CSV table of C-alpha atoms in Angstrom, one decimal:
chain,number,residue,atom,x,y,z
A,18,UNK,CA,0.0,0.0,0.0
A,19,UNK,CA,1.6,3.2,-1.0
A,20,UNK,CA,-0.3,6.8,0.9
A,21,UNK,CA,-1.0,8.9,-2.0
A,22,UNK,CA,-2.2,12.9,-2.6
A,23,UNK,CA,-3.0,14.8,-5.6
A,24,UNK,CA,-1.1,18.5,-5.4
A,25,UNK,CA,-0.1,21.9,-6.8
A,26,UNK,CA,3.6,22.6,-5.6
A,27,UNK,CA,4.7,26.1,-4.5
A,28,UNK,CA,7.8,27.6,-6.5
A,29,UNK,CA,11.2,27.5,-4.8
A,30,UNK,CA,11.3,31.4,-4.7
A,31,UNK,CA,8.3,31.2,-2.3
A,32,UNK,CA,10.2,29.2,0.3
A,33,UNK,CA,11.5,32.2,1.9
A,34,UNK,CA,8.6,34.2,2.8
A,35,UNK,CA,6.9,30.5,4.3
A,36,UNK,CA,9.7,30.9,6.6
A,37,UNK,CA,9.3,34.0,7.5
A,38,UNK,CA,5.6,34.0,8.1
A,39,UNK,CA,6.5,30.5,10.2
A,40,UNK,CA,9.3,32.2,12.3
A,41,UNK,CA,6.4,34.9,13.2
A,42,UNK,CA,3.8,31.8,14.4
A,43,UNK,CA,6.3,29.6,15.6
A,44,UNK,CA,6.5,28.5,19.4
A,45,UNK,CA,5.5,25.8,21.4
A,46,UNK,CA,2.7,24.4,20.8
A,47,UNK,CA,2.8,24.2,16.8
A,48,UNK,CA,4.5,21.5,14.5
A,49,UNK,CA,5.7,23.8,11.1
A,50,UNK,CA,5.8,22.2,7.4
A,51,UNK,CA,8.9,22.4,5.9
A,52,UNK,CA,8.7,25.0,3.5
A,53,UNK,CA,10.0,22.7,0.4
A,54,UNK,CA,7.1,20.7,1.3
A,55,UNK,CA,4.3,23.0,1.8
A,56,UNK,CA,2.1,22.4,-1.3
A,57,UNK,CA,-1.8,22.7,-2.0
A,58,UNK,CA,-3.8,19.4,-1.7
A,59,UNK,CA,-6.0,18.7,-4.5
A,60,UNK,CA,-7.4,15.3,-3.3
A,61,UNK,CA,-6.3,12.9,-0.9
A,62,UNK,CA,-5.9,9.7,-1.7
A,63,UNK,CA,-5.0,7.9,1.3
A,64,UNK,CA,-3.5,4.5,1.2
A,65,UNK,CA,-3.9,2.6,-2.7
A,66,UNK,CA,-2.8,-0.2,-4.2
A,67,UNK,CA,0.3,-0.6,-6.4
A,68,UNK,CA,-2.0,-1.9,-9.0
A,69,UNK,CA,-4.2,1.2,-8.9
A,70,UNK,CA,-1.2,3.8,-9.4
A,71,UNK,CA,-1.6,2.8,-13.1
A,72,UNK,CA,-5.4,3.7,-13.1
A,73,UNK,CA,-5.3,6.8,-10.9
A,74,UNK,CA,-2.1,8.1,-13.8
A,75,UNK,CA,-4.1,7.5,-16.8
A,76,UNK,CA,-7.4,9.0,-15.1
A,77,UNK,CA,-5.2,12.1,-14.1
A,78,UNK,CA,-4.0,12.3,-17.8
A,79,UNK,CA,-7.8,13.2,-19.2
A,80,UNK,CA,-7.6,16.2,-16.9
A,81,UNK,CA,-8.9,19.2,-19.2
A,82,UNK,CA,-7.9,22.6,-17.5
A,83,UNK,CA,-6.1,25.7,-18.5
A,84,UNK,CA,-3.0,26.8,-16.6
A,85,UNK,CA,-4.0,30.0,-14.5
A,86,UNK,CA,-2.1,32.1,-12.3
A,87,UNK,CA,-2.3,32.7,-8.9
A,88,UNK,CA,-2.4,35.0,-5.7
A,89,UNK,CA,-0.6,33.2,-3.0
A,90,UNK,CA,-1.5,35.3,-0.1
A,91,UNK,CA,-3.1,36.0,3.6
A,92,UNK,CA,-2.6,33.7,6.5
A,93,UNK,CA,-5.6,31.8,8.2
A,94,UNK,CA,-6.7,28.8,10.5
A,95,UNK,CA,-8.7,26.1,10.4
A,96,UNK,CA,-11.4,25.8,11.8
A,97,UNK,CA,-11.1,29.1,12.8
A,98,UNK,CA,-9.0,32.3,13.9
A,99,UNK,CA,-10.6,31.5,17.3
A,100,UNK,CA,-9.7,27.9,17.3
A,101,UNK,CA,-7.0,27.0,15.1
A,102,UNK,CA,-5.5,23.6,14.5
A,103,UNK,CA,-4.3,24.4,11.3
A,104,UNK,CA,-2.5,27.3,10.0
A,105,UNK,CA,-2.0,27.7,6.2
A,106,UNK,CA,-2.0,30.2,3.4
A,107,UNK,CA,-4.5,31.4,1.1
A,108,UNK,CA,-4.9,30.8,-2.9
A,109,UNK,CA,-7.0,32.1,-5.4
A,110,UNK,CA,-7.7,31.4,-8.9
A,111,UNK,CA,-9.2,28.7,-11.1
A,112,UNK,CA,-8.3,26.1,-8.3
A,113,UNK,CA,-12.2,24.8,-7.3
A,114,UNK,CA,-12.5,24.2,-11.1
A,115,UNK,CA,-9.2,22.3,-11.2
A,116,UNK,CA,-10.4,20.2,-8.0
A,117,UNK,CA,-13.9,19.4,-9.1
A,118,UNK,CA,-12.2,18.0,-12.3
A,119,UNK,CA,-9.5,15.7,-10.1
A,120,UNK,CA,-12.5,14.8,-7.8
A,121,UNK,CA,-14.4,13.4,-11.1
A,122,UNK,CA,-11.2,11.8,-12.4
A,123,UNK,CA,-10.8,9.8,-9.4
A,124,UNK,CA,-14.5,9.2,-8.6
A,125,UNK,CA,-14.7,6.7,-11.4
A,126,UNK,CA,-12.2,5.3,-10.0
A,127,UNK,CA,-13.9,4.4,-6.5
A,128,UNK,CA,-12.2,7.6,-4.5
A,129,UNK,CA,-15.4,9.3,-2.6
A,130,UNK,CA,-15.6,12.9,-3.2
A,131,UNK,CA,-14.8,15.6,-0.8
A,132,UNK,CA,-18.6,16.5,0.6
A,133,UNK,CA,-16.4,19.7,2.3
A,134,UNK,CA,-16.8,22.4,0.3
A,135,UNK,CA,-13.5,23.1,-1.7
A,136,UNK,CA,-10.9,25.8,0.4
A,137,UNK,CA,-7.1,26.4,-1.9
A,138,UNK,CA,-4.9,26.5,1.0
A,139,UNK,CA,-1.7,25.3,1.9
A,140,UNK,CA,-0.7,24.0,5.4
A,141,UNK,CA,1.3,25.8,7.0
A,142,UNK,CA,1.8,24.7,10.9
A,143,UNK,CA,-0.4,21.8,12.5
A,144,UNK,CA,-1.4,22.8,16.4
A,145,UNK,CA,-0.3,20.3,18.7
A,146,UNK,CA,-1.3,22.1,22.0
A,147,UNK,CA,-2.1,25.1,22.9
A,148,UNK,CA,-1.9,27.4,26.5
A,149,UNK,CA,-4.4,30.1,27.2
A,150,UNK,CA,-1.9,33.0,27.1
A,151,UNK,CA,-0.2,31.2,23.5
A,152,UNK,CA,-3.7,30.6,22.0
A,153,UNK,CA,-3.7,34.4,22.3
A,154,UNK,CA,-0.5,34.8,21.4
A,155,UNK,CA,-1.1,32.7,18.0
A,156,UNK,CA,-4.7,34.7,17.5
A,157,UNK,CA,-2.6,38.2,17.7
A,158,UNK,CA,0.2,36.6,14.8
A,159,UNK,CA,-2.5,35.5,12.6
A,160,UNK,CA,-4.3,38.4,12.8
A,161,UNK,CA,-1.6,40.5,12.0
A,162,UNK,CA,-1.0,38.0,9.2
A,163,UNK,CA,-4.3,38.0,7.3
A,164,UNK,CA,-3.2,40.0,4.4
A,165,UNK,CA,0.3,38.8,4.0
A,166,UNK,CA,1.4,38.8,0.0
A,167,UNK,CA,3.4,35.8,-0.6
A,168,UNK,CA,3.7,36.4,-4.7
A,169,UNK,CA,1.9,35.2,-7.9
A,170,UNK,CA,2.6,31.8,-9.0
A,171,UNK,CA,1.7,29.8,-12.8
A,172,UNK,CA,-0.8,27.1,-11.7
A,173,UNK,CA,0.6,24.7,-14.8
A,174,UNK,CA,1.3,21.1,-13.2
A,175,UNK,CA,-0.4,18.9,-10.7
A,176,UNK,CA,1.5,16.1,-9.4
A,177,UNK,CA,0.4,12.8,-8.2
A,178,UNK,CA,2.8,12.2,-4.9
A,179,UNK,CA,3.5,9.7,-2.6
A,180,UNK,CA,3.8,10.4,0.7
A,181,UNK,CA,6.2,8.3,3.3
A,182,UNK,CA,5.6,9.5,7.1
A,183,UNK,CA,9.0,9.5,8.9
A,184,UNK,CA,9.5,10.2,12.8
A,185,UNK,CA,11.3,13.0,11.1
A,186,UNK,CA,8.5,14.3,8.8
A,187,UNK,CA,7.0,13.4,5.3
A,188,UNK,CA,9.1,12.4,2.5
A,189,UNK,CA,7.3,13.7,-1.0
A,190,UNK,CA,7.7,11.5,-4.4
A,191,UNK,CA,6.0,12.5,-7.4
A,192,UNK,CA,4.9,9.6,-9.3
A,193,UNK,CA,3.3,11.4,-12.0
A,194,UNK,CA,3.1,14.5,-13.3
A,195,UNK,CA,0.3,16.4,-15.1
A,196,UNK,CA,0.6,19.4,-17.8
A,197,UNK,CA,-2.5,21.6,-17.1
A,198,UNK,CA,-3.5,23.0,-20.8
């Protein structure tokens, strides 16, 4: 069984201001992405088959969607400023079109769709615990955070990845790459 995601990868130059926004959230309490990894999830997959890598490539390959670009920008939380557990950063563009085609790709396939409604985002930080006076802490950061302009980016490729969970964090893998049109 090989754990499996469907993703848009950030460009390299964006690495840098990931960090920086990290190193203004960062603290006990939160787990950060490593910005080379920081990425936004189309579909997850979760554990497949080898034999259905094969299927879930050639499905991939009938995607039909133009490149677009995108804003990469503001800093939120899931579920919410109030409450977060998940700290990421904002994307705009044609992305809800882009996922509503994966999630019709891979439905023939057997993958249930997504019945959340579609966010772009990319994870950031994960909240492991949380005091009262760091909650606030974390609340104040964000805030100050919402607008934050990480830089446009060509949406252009989606990338089928494996993902191997190491004590010391994921290790990515494309397996497949696809050219948006």
């Amino acid at each position: 069984m090989t754990r499996t995601f469907v993703a848009v990868d950030l460009p390299e130059e964006f690495h840098e201001k990931i960090s920086s926004i990290q190193s203004k959230l960062m603290g006990s309490g939160l787990r950060a992405v490593d910005p080379p990894l920081v990425h936004i999830t189309l579909k997850f997959l979760g554990e497949v088959n080898e034999t259905q890598i094969a299927q879930i490539t050639q499905n991939l390959d009938k995607l039909e969607c133009k490149s677009f670009i995108s804003n990469i920008s503001g800093v939120g939380a899931f579920p919410s400023m109030k409450n977060p557990r998940i700290v990421w950063l904002g994307a705009d563009g044609d992305f809800s079109y882009l996922h509503r085609q994966v999630e019709v790709l891979l439905s023939d396939l057997g993958f249930k769709k997504e019945p959340r409604k579609f966010i772009p985002h990319a994870t950031l930080a994960r909240i492991t615990h949380l005091s009262g006076s760091r909650k606030k802490e974390l609340i104040t950061a964000l805030e100050s955070l919402k607008d934050f302009e990480v830089g446009k980016m060509t949406v252009d490729t989606i990338k089928f990845k494996k993902s191997t969970l190491t004590p010391h964090g994921p290790i990515y893998e494309t397996l497949h790459e696809v050219k948006l049109l």
